[in-house]
Each structure stands twice: as structure tokens, then as C-alpha cells.
Amino acid sequence: MNAKPHAAIERMAELLEHVAEHFYTEEVLMRRIGFPAYEEHRAEHAVIARAAFRLSGEFSTRDVMLTEVTEFAASWLVKHLYASDGSLATFLRGR
């Protein structure tokens, strides 16, 4: 098994920190404004967070390829930002 460069592990930790902060801030906002899809959106956050932390653990302990991290970012984070966060933005604009 190849050791991961320390900088790559740090970047992964920073990504997880950013995702967690984004989700927390967004969930506080959704509760405050009474976003109707709050529970579904929060559940999606939980699924993404579990997948991200699993991938992070695998990234630091086994030879996870950068492509796996990129695929995760594209398939979960980007889709979430455009679809789910997009519906939240639409709701906010309509208030």
C-alpha cells in the first residue's frame, strides 16, 4: 500500500470540513425559513456526509485513487449543489 502524501490527506480533511460547515449552515437556514423539503434535504446531507467520511477514511488508509475522490465530488456534491440547493435557492427567491 502506498502512503498518501500528507498534503493530499490535509486537502481531503479540508474538503470534509467545508462540506460539514456548508450542510450545518444550510440546515439552520432551512429550519429558520420553514423550507418545506427540509427533512428530505437534511436526509440527503446525511447520506452525502456518510459517504464522504467513509471515502476519507479509505483515502487515508488504503490506495484510493484520486479518480474516486473526483467521482464522489462530481456525483454527490455537484449534483446536490445544482439540484437540491437549487430548489432551496428557488424557494428563497420566491419568498
mmCIF file of N, CA and C in Angstrom:
data_model
loop_
_atom_site.group_PDB
_atom_site.id
_atom_site.type_symbol
_atom_site.label_atom_id
_atom_site.label_comp_id
_atom_site.label_asym_id
_atom_site.label_seq_id
_atom_site.Cartn_x
_atom_site.Cartn_y
_atom_site.Cartn_z
ATOM 1 N N MET A 1 0.859 -1.182 0.000
ATOM 2 C CA MET A 1 0.000 0.000 0.000
ATOM 3 C C MET A 1 0.897 1.233 0.000
ATOM 4 N N ASN A 2 0.581 2.176 -0.851
ATOM 5 C CA ASN A 2 1.345 3.417 -0.926
ATOM 6 C C ASN A 2 0.873 4.395 0.127
ATOM 7 N N ALA A 3 1.822 5.099 0.728
ATOM 8 C CA ALA A 3 1.460 6.141 1.694
ATOM 9 C C ALA A 3 0.963 7.362 0.926
ATOM 10 N N LYS A 4 -0.072 7.971 1.439
ATOM 11 C CA LYS A 4 -0.605 9.176 0.816
ATOM 12 C C LYS A 4 0.289 10.350 1.209
ATOM 13 N N PRO A 5 0.518 11.243 0.271
ATOM 14 C CA PRO A 5 1.224 12.467 0.646
ATOM 15 C C PRO A 5 0.401 13.221 1.694
ATOM 16 N N HIS A 6 1.074 13.737 2.681
ATOM 17 C CA HIS A 6 0.407 14.447 3.769
ATOM 18 C C HIS A 6 -0.481 15.576 3.245
ATOM 19 N N ALA A 7 -0.040 16.280 2.239
ATOM 20 C CA ALA A 7 -0.820 17.393 1.684
ATOM 21 C C ALA A 7 -2.150 16.904 1.113
ATOM 22 N N ALA A 8 -2.156 15.744 0.484
ATOM 23 C CA ALA A 8 -3.401 15.212 -0.087
ATOM 24 C C ALA A 8 -4.386 14.868 1.024
ATOM 25 N N ILE A 9 -3.913 14.292 2.109
ATOM 26 C CA ILE A 9 -4.777 13.961 3.246
ATOM 27 C C ILE A 9 -5.317 15.236 3.872
ATOM 28 N N GLU A 10 -4.472 16.261 3.968
ATOM 29 C CA GLU A 10 -4.933 17.553 4.501
ATOM 30 C C GLU A 10 -6.016 18.163 3.619
ATOM 31 N N ARG A 11 -5.867 18.090 2.294
ATOM 32 C CA ARG A 11 -6.882 18.628 1.382
ATOM 33 C C ARG A 11 -8.205 17.880 1.549
ATOM 34 N N MET A 12 -8.128 16.574 1.731
ATOM 35 C CA MET A 12 -9.340 15.790 1.938
ATOM 36 C C MET A 12 -10.021 16.217 3.235
ATOM 37 N N ALA A 13 -9.253 16.433 4.283
ATOM 38 C CA ALA A 13 -9.817 16.888 5.559
ATOM 39 C C ALA A 13 -10.458 18.265 5.399
ATOM 40 N N GLU A 14 -9.814 19.141 4.637
ATOM 41 C CA GLU A 14 -10.384 20.471 4.393
ATOM 42 C C GLU A 14 -11.697 20.372 3.625
ATOM 43 N N LEU A 15 -11.763 19.473 2.652
ATOM 44 C CA LEU A 15 -12.993 19.278 1.892
ATOM 45 C C LEU A 15 -14.112 18.822 2.825
ATOM 46 N N LEU A 16 -13.822 17.855 3.691
ATOM 47 C CA LEU A 16 -14.832 17.364 4.635
ATOM 48 C C LEU A 16 -15.288 18.469 5.576
ATOM 49 N N GLU A 17 -14.357 19.273 6.034
ATOM 50 C CA GLU A 17 -14.709 20.377 6.920
ATOM 51 C C GLU A 17 -15.627 21.367 6.206
ATOM 52 N N HIS A 18 -15.322 21.673 4.968
ATOM 53 C CA HIS A 18 -16.146 22.602 4.193
ATOM 54 C C HIS A 18 -17.541 22.027 3.969
ATOM 55 N N VAL A 19 -17.618 20.752 3.623
ATOM 56 C CA VAL A 19 -18.913 20.105 3.396
ATOM 57 C C VAL A 19 -19.745 20.137 4.678
ATOM 58 N N ALA A 20 -19.139 19.779 5.804
ATOM 59 C CA ALA A 20 -19.866 19.771 7.082
ATOM 60 C C ALA A 20 -20.356 21.171 7.441
ATOM 61 N N GLU A 21 -19.514 22.174 7.241
ATOM 62 C CA GLU A 21 -19.899 23.554 7.544
ATOM 63 C C GLU A 21 -21.036 24.014 6.633
ATOM 64 N N HIS A 22 -20.942 23.683 5.354
ATOM 65 C CA HIS A 22 -21.986 24.034 4.389
ATOM 66 C C HIS A 22 -23.315 23.403 4.792
ATOM 67 N N PHE A 23 -23.285 22.120 5.106
ATOM 68 C CA PHE A 23 -24.518 21.423 5.476
ATOM 69 C C PHE A 23 -25.120 22.015 6.743
ATOM 70 N N TYR A 24 -24.294 22.268 7.745
ATOM 71 C CA TYR A 24 -24.800 22.822 9.002
ATOM 72 C C TYR A 24 -25.453 24.186 8.765
ATOM 73 N N THR A 25 -24.765 25.068 8.076
ATOM 74 C CA THR A 25 -25.278 26.407 7.810
ATOM 75 C C THR A 25 -26.574 26.346 7.018
ATOM 76 N N GLU A 26 -26.598 25.487 6.032
ATOM 77 C CA GLU A 26 -27.778 25.351 5.195
ATOM 78 C C GLU A 26 -28.966 24.799 5.993
ATOM 79 N N GLU A 27 -28.714 23.837 6.864
ATOM 80 C CA GLU A 27 -29.802 23.261 7.658
ATOM 81 C C GLU A 27 -30.371 24.278 8.650
ATOM 82 N N VAL A 28 -29.524 25.096 9.228
ATOM 83 C CA VAL A 28 -30.005 26.164 10.116
ATOM 84 C C VAL A 28 -30.899 27.113 9.326
ATOM 85 N N LEU A 29 -30.461 27.515 8.143
ATOM 86 C CA LEU A 29 -31.241 28.409 7.292
ATOM 87 C C LEU A 29 -32.584 27.777 6.922
ATOM 88 N N MET A 30 -32.550 26.512 6.497
ATOM 89 C CA MET A 30 -33.785 25.851 6.073
ATOM 90 C C MET A 30 -34.808 25.783 7.210
ATOM 91 N N ARG A 31 -34.342 25.495 8.421
ATOM 92 C CA ARG A 31 -35.270 25.464 9.566
ATOM 93 C C ARG A 31 -35.829 26.854 9.828
ATOM 94 N N ARG A 32 -34.966 27.859 9.763
ATOM 95 C CA ARG A 32 -35.380 29.230 10.059
ATOM 96 C C ARG A 32 -36.437 29.740 9.089
ATOM 97 N N ILE A 33 -36.321 29.379 7.821
ATOM 98 C CA ILE A 33 -37.258 29.896 6.818
ATOM 99 C C ILE A 33 -38.440 28.957 6.575
ATOM 100 N N GLY A 34 -38.438 27.816 7.232
ATOM 101 C CA GLY A 34 -39.533 26.867 7.046
ATOM 102 C C GLY A 34 -39.535 26.213 5.678
ATOM 103 N N PHE A 35 -38.367 25.855 5.190
ATOM 104 C CA PHE A 35 -38.244 25.221 3.878
ATOM 105 C C PHE A 35 -39.031 23.912 3.876
ATOM 106 N N PRO A 36 -40.010 23.761 2.970
ATOM 107 C CA PRO A 36 -40.891 22.592 3.004
ATOM 108 C C PRO A 36 -40.176 21.257 2.798
ATOM 109 N N ALA A 37 -39.084 21.241 2.068
ATOM 110 C CA ALA A 37 -38.362 19.993 1.802
ATOM 111 C C ALA A 37 -37.188 19.798 2.759
ATOM 112 N N TYR A 38 -37.270 20.421 3.936
ATOM 113 C CA TYR A 38 -36.158 20.363 4.897
ATOM 114 C C TYR A 38 -35.756 18.926 5.238
ATOM 115 N N GLU A 39 -36.700 18.095 5.610
ATOM 116 C CA GLU A 39 -36.366 16.733 6.046
ATOM 117 C C GLU A 39 -35.687 15.933 4.933
ATOM 118 N N GLU A 40 -36.188 16.040 3.719
ATOM 119 C CA GLU A 40 -35.582 15.326 2.597
ATOM 120 C C GLU A 40 -34.176 15.849 2.316
ATOM 121 N N HIS A 41 -34.037 17.163 2.378
ATOM 122 C CA HIS A 41 -32.747 17.793 2.114
ATOM 123 C C HIS A 41 -31.736 17.395 3.196
ATOM 124 N N ARG A 42 -32.182 17.412 4.447
ATOM 125 C CA ARG A 42 -31.310 17.015 5.558
ATOM 126 C C ARG A 42 -30.899 15.549 5.427
ATOM 127 N N ALA A 43 -31.829 14.692 5.018
ATOM 128 C CA ALA A 43 -31.521 13.279 4.820
ATOM 129 C C ALA A 43 -30.473 13.099 3.713
ATOM 130 N N GLU A 44 -30.589 13.907 2.663
ATOM 131 C CA GLU A 44 -29.594 13.855 1.592
ATOM 132 C C GLU A 44 -28.222 14.269 2.126
ATOM 133 N N HIS A 45 -28.187 15.292 2.962
ATOM 134 C CA HIS A 45 -26.925 15.694 3.596
ATOM 135 C C HIS A 45 -26.317 14.528 4.369
ATOM 136 N N ALA A 46 -27.148 13.804 5.110
ATOM 137 C CA ALA A 46 -26.641 12.689 5.920
ATOM 138 C C ALA A 46 -26.032 11.599 5.042
ATOM 139 N N VAL A 47 -26.684 11.295 3.926
ATOM 140 C CA VAL A 47 -26.163 10.280 3.009
ATOM 141 C C VAL A 47 -24.818 10.732 2.436
ATOM 142 N N ILE A 48 -24.752 11.975 2.000
ATOM 143 C CA ILE A 48 -23.517 12.504 1.418
ATOM 144 C C ILE A 48 -22.406 12.529 2.466
ATOM 145 N N ALA A 49 -22.726 12.978 3.675
ATOM 146 C CA ALA A 49 -21.717 13.058 4.734
ATOM 147 C C ALA A 49 -21.169 11.674 5.069
ATOM 148 N N ARG A 50 -22.047 10.678 5.191
ATOM 149 C CA ARG A 50 -21.572 9.314 5.474
ATOM 150 C C ARG A 50 -20.641 8.823 4.372
ATOM 151 N N ALA A 51 -21.029 9.060 3.130
ATOM 152 C CA ALA A 51 -20.200 8.630 2.001
ATOM 153 C C ALA A 51 -18.862 9.367 2.004
ATOM 154 N N ALA A 52 -18.885 10.658 2.299
ATOM 155 C CA ALA A 52 -17.651 11.454 2.306
ATOM 156 C C ALA A 52 -16.708 10.994 3.410
ATOM 157 N N PHE A 53 -17.230 10.745 4.596
ATOM 158 C CA PHE A 53 -16.370 10.311 5.698
ATOM 159 C C PHE A 53 -15.844 8.892 5.466
ATOM 160 N N ARG A 54 -16.659 8.029 4.846
ATOM 161 C CA ARG A 54 -16.185 6.686 4.502
ATOM 162 C C ARG A 54 -15.038 6.790 3.500
ATOM 163 N N LEU A 55 -15.244 7.601 2.467
ATOM 164 C CA LEU A 55 -14.215 7.778 1.452
ATOM 165 C C LEU A 55 -12.952 8.382 2.054
ATOM 166 N N SER A 56 -13.117 9.314 2.969
ATOM 167 C CA SER A 56 -11.969 9.934 3.616
ATOM 168 C C SER A 56 -11.161 8.904 4.395
ATOM 169 N N GLY A 57 -11.859 8.058 5.137
ATOM 170 C CA GLY A 57 -11.159 7.013 5.887
ATOM 171 C C GLY A 57 -10.418 6.070 4.967
ATOM 172 N N GLU A 58 -11.050 5.707 3.871
ATOM 173 C CA GLU A 58 -10.409 4.837 2.896
ATOM 174 C C GLU A 58 -9.252 5.545 2.205
ATOM 175 N N PHE A 59 -9.409 6.830 1.977
ATOM 176 C CA PHE A 59 -8.369 7.612 1.309
ATOM 177 C C PHE A 59 -7.087 7.625 2.128
ATOM 178 N N SER A 60 -7.234 7.763 3.453
ATOM 179 C CA SER A 60 -6.038 7.865 4.286
ATOM 180 C C SER A 60 -5.471 6.507 4.678
ATOM 181 N N THR A 61 -6.244 5.413 4.506
ATOM 182 C CA THR A 61 -5.747 4.113 4.956
ATOM 183 C C THR A 61 -5.501 3.116 3.833
ATOM 184 N N ARG A 62 -5.982 3.378 2.636
ATOM 185 C CA ARG A 62 -5.723 2.469 1.525
ATOM 186 C C ARG A 62 -5.462 3.283 0.266
ATOM 187 N N ASP A 63 -5.198 2.601 -0.775
ATOM 188 C CA ASP A 63 -4.807 3.266 -2.016
ATOM 189 C C ASP A 63 -6.024 3.687 -2.836
ATOM 190 N N VAL A 64 -6.809 4.623 -2.306
ATOM 191 C CA VAL A 64 -7.929 5.179 -3.050
ATOM 192 C C VAL A 64 -7.350 6.109 -4.104
ATOM 193 N N MET A 65 -7.793 5.922 -5.299
ATOM 194 C CA MET A 65 -7.289 6.732 -6.394
ATOM 195 C C MET A 65 -7.951 8.109 -6.382
ATOM 196 N N LEU A 66 -7.262 9.082 -6.887
ATOM 197 C CA LEU A 66 -7.802 10.437 -6.998
ATOM 198 C C LEU A 66 -9.081 10.430 -7.822
ATOM 199 N N THR A 67 -9.183 9.521 -8.771
ATOM 200 C CA THR A 67 -10.393 9.454 -9.589
ATOM 201 C C THR A 67 -11.619 9.135 -8.739
ATOM 202 N N GLU A 68 -11.460 8.322 -7.692
ATOM 203 C CA GLU A 68 -12.584 8.020 -6.810
ATOM 204 C C GLU A 68 -13.061 9.267 -6.074
ATOM 205 N N VAL A 69 -12.126 10.078 -5.629
ATOM 206 C CA VAL A 69 -12.472 11.321 -4.936
ATOM 207 C C VAL A 69 -13.154 12.274 -5.916
ATOM 208 N N THR A 70 -12.624 12.365 -7.119
ATOM 209 C CA THR A 70 -13.210 13.227 -8.142
ATOM 210 C C THR A 70 -14.612 12.764 -8.510
ATOM 211 N N GLU A 71 -14.787 11.461 -8.667
ATOM 212 C CA GLU A 71 -16.106 10.920 -8.989
ATOM 213 C C GLU A 71 -17.099 11.209 -7.869
ATOM 214 N N PHE A 72 -16.657 11.088 -6.621
ATOM 215 C CA PHE A 72 -17.530 11.404 -5.495
ATOM 216 C C PHE A 72 -17.956 12.863 -5.558
ATOM 217 N N ALA A 73 -16.986 13.746 -5.758
ATOM 218 C CA ALA A 73 -17.290 15.178 -5.805
ATOM 219 C C ALA A 73 -18.270 15.473 -6.937
ATOM 220 N N ALA A 74 -18.059 14.854 -8.078
ATOM 221 C CA ALA A 74 -18.941 15.111 -9.222
ATOM 222 C C ALA A 74 -20.326 14.519 -9.010
ATOM 223 N N SER A 75 -20.385 13.299 -8.537
ATOM 224 C CA SER A 75 -21.682 12.629 -8.472
ATOM 225 C C SER A 75 -22.526 13.048 -7.290
ATOM 226 N N TRP A 76 -21.912 13.345 -6.171
ATOM 227 C CA TRP A 76 -22.699 13.708 -4.988
ATOM 228 C C TRP A 76 -22.741 15.208 -4.761
ATOM 229 N N LEU A 77 -21.587 15.797 -4.599
ATOM 230 C CA LEU A 77 -21.549 17.202 -4.213
ATOM 231 C C LEU A 77 -22.083 18.115 -5.301
ATOM 232 N N VAL A 78 -21.621 17.946 -6.525
ATOM 233 C CA VAL A 78 -22.049 18.839 -7.591
ATOM 234 C C VAL A 78 -23.536 18.660 -7.881
ATOM 235 N N LYS A 79 -23.990 17.407 -7.957
ATOM 236 C CA LYS A 79 -25.417 17.173 -8.194
ATOM 237 C C LYS A 79 -26.250 17.769 -7.064
ATOM 238 N N HIS A 80 -25.787 17.615 -5.832
ATOM 239 C CA HIS A 80 -26.516 18.177 -4.696
ATOM 240 C C HIS A 80 -26.576 19.703 -4.801
ATOM 241 N N LEU A 81 -25.452 20.306 -5.116
ATOM 242 C CA LEU A 81 -25.411 21.766 -5.210
ATOM 243 C C LEU A 81 -26.368 22.278 -6.272
ATOM 244 N N TYR A 82 -26.395 21.633 -7.425
ATOM 245 C CA TYR A 82 -27.253 22.119 -8.508
ATOM 246 C C TYR A 82 -28.715 21.751 -8.315
ATOM 247 N N ALA A 83 -28.995 20.544 -7.886
ATOM 248 C CA ALA A 83 -30.391 20.105 -7.784
ATOM 249 C C ALA A 83 -31.026 20.541 -6.468
ATOM 250 N N SER A 84 -30.555 19.993 -5.372
ATOM 251 C CA SER A 84 -31.194 20.256 -4.080
ATOM 252 C C SER A 84 -30.985 21.689 -3.619
ATOM 253 N N ASP A 85 -29.760 22.167 -3.706
ATOM 254 C CA ASP A 85 -29.528 23.547 -3.288
ATOM 255 C C ASP A 85 -30.193 24.516 -4.253
ATOM 256 N N GLY A 86 -30.329 24.102 -5.504
ATOM 257 C CA GLY A 86 -31.041 24.930 -6.477
ATOM 258 C C GLY A 86 -32.500 25.100 -6.098
ATOM 259 N N SER A 87 -33.130 24.034 -5.594
ATOM 260 C CA SER A 87 -34.531 24.155 -5.186
ATOM 261 C C SER A 87 -34.655 25.037 -3.947
ATOM 262 N N LEU A 88 -33.667 24.993 -3.082
ATOM 263 C CA LEU A 88 -33.662 25.895 -1.923
ATOM 264 C C LEU A 88 -33.524 27.343 -2.388
ATOM 265 N N ALA A 89 -32.657 27.594 -3.342
ATOM 266 C CA ALA A 89 -32.483 28.947 -3.870
ATOM 267 C C ALA A 89 -33.765 29.443 -4.528
ATOM 268 N N THR A 90 -34.438 28.580 -5.258
ATOM 269 C CA THR A 90 -35.717 28.957 -5.876
ATOM 270 C C THR A 90 -36.734 29.324 -4.822
ATOM 271 N N PHE A 91 -36.789 28.534 -3.761
ATOM 272 C CA PHE A 91 -37.719 28.821 -2.649
ATOM 273 C C PHE A 91 -37.387 30.171 -2.022
ATOM 274 N N LEU A 92 -36.117 30.444 -1.808
ATOM 275 C CA LEU A 92 -35.723 31.726 -1.200
ATOM 276 C C LEU A 92 -36.077 32.900 -2.105
ATOM 277 N N ARG A 93 -35.881 32.758 -3.401
ATOM 278 C CA ARG A 93 -36.217 33.846 -4.327
ATOM 279 C C ARG A 93 -37.721 34.122 -4.327
ATOM 280 N N GLY A 94 -38.521 33.092 -4.093
ATOM 281 C CA GLY A 94 -39.967 33.250 -4.130
ATOM 282 C C GLY A 94 -40.584 33.794 -2.846
ATOM 283 N N ARG A 95 -39.774 33.995 -1.840
ATOM 284 C CA ARG A 95 -40.296 34.482 -0.543
ATOM 285 C C ARG A 95 -40.557 35.950 -0.607
#
